[in-house]
Amino acid sequence: MTEFTGKTAIVTGAAGGIGRATALLLARKGASVVAADVNPAVRDTASMIRDAGGRAEAVVTDVATDAGAEAFVGAAIDRFGGLDVLHANAGITGGLVPRLDEDSATFLEVLRVNLLGPWVAIRTALPHMTRGAAIVCTASVAGLRAGAGPIAYSASKAGVINLVQSTAMALSGRGIRVNGVAPGLIDTPMTALLYDDARAKGREDRIGQLNPTRRGGQPEEIAEAVAWLASDAAGYVNGQVLAVDGGLSAQHPFTPKWSL
Ligand SMILES: NC(=O)c1ccc[n+]([C@@H]2O[C@H](COP(=O)([O-])OP(=O)(O)OC[C@H]3O[C@@H](n4cnc5c(N)ncnc54)[C@H](O)[C@@H]3O)[C@@H](O)[C@H]2O)c1
């Protein structure tokens, strides 16, 4: 028996990166996992879980649509008979640099995937969740304040932080907790350009230099935080967004030469 034995978890954006790491971890901890992503590589995530002796179903869909959400929630109910954990994690950047001339279509698409997506997932999952269930959304340090991402992306993630707070409040008394994680810079397909560029220049040691832990993070380190927030061990944690960023958001910008 492990902490998620007998439970069913949905992870969106599970084709790679943080979502895959979380799906694998929750499965190792006993959960039956529905892994959803628009990228068919999500099937590999489900295969990895099954090969390791776990239970998993892949759903290839746009998770930021009503039909997509019904597909992955339906898979949890039909295949595994319930729904205990939702990790609304799928996201896009819309580009890696802040642009004041961002066109409306791109801006809207970032909001659709990053903010509407978790909302649609929550709204569709809730009728199937009972007391003890838990929802964890992936926000970002970019949503806490400026300087960690493009404008639409940062605004969408700020929205996710409030979505966590507002839905936790709206679920008052129902025994369903809603929390979020705010990752810092994590080594995933989303940041591959940056990591590849740094590695090609032999400057990998510069990655994460602005946080006091002085390195970038690994997707497994975010997965651990998600699993904890989704577990009964975090039973009194509700409406919170936990920064998992090596300490980046704990400090004001500083001039490195001033540091001791
Ligand atoms: N990597 C980082 O440094 C970092 C930092 C902070 C927050 N995040 C957030 O973490 C989450 C996971 O990102 P990641 O870093 O693992 O990168 P990733 O690109 O590997 O994961 C995002 C996944 O979401 C999927 N996706 C995108 N749009 C979708 C849609 N409409 N329907 C279904 N799936 C869709 C992608 O196919 C991809 O597999 C995202 O919400 C991202 O914004 C990442």
Coordinates of N, CA and C and ligand atoms in Angstrom, one line a residue, residues 13 15-19 37-39 61-64 89-92 112-113 138-140 153 157 183-186 188-191, ligand 1:
G13 N -1.0 17.6 -20.0 CA 0.3 18.0 -20.4 C 1.3 16.9 -20.1
A15 N 2.8 14.5 -21.9 CA 3.6 13.9 -22.9 C 5.1 14.0 -22.6
G16 N 5.5 14.9 -21.7 CA 6.9 15.1 -21.4 C 7.0 16.0 -20.2
G17 N 8.2 16.4 -19.9 CA 8.5 17.4 -18.9 C 7.8 17.1 -17.5
I18 N 7.2 18.2 -16.9 CA 6.7 18.1 -15.6 C 5.5 17.2 -15.5
G19 N 4.7 17.2 -16.6 CA 3.5 16.3 -16.6 C 3.8 14.8 -16.6
D37 N -2.8 14.7 -23.3 CA -1.9 15.7 -24.0 C -2.3 15.7 -25.5
V38 N -2.1 16.9 -26.1 CA -2.4 17.0 -27.5 C -1.3 16.3 -28.3
N39 N -0.1 16.0 -27.7 CA 1.0 15.4 -28.3 C 0.8 13.8 -28.1
T61 N -5.7 14.6 -26.8 CA -6.7 15.6 -27.0 C -6.2 17.0 -26.7
D62 N -6.9 18.0 -27.2 CA -6.7 19.4 -26.8 C -7.4 19.5 -25.4
V63 N -6.6 19.6 -24.4 CA -7.2 19.6 -23.0 C -7.9 20.9 -22.7
A64 N -7.8 21.9 -23.5 CA -8.4 23.2 -23.2 C -9.7 23.4 -23.9
N89 N -2.0 20.8 -15.8 CA -0.5 21.1 -16.0 C -0.2 21.6 -17.4
A90 N -1.0 21.3 -18.4 CA -0.7 21.6 -19.8 C -0.5 23.1 -19.9
G91 N 0.5 23.5 -20.7 CA 0.8 24.9 -20.9 C 1.6 25.2 -22.2
I92 N 1.6 26.4 -22.6 CA 2.4 26.8 -23.7 C 3.0 28.2 -23.4
R112 N -6.0 30.8 -23.5 CA -6.9 29.6 -23.7 C -6.3 28.4 -23.1
V113 N -5.1 28.1 -23.5 CA -4.4 26.8 -23.0 C -4.1 26.9 -21.5
T138 N -0.6 23.8 -12.4 CA 0.8 24.3 -12.6 C 0.7 25.8 -13.0
A139 N 1.1 26.6 -12.1 CA 1.3 28.1 -12.4 C 2.7 28.3 -12.9
S140 N 3.4 29.3 -12.4 CA 4.8 29.6 -12.7 C 5.2 30.8 -11.9
Y153 N 2.1 35.0 -21.4 CA 2.4 33.8 -20.5 C 2.3 34.2 -19.0
K157 N -0.4 33.0 -16.2 CA 0.0 32.2 -15.0 C -0.4 33.0 -13.7
P183 N 6.6 26.6 -10.6 CA 8.0 26.2 -10.9 C 8.8 27.5 -11.3
G184 N 10.1 27.4 -11.0 CA 11.1 28.3 -11.6 C 11.5 27.7 -12.9
L185 N 12.8 27.9 -13.2 CA 13.3 27.4 -14.5 C 13.6 25.9 -14.4
I186 N 12.9 25.1 -15.2 CA 12.9 23.7 -15.2 C 13.4 23.1 -16.5
T188 N 12.9 21.1 -19.3 CA 11.9 20.4 -19.9 C 11.9 20.7 -21.4
P189 N 11.0 20.1 -22.2 CA 10.9 20.5 -23.6 C 10.6 21.9 -23.8
M190 N 9.8 22.5 -22.9 CA 9.5 23.9 -23.0 C 10.7 24.9 -22.9
T191 N 11.7 24.5 -22.2 CA 12.9 25.4 -22.0 C 14.1 24.8 -22.8
Ligands
LIG1 N1 9.8 24.4 -17.8 C1 9.7 25.5 -17.0 O1 10.8 26.1 -16.7 C2 8.4 25.9 -16.4 C3 8.4 26.9 -15.4 C4 7.2 27.3 -14.9 C5 6.0 26.7 -15.3 N2 6.0 25.7 -16.2 C6 4.8 25.1 -16.6 O2 4.8 23.7 -16.4 C7 3.8 23.1 -17.2 C8 4.5 22.0 -17.9 O3 5.4 22.5 -18.8 P1 6.8 21.7 -19.1 O4 7.9 22.6 -18.6 O5 6.8 20.4 -18.6 O6 6.9 21.8 -20.7 P2 6.4 20.8 -21.8 O7 6.3 21.6 -23.0 O8 7.1 19.6 -21.8 O9 4.9 20.4 -21.3 C9 3.7 21.1 -21.6 C10 2.8 20.0 -22.2 O10 1.5 20.6 -22.5 C11 1.1 20.1 -23.7 N3 0.1 20.9 -24.2 C12 0.2 22.2 -24.7 N4 -1.0 22.7 -25.1 C13 -1.9 21.7 -25.0 C14 -3.3 21.5 -25.3 N5 -4.0 22.5 -25.8 N6 -3.9 20.4 -25.0 C15 -3.2 19.3 -24.5 N7 -1.9 19.4 -24.2 C16 -1.2 20.6 -24.4 C17 2.3 20.0 -24.6 O11 2.1 19.1 -25.7 C18 3.3 19.5 -23.6 O12 3.5 18.1 -23.6 C19 3.3 24.2 -18.2 O13 2.1 24.7 -17.7 C20 4.4 25.3 -18.0 O14 3.9 26.6 -18.3 C21 7.2 25.3 -16.8

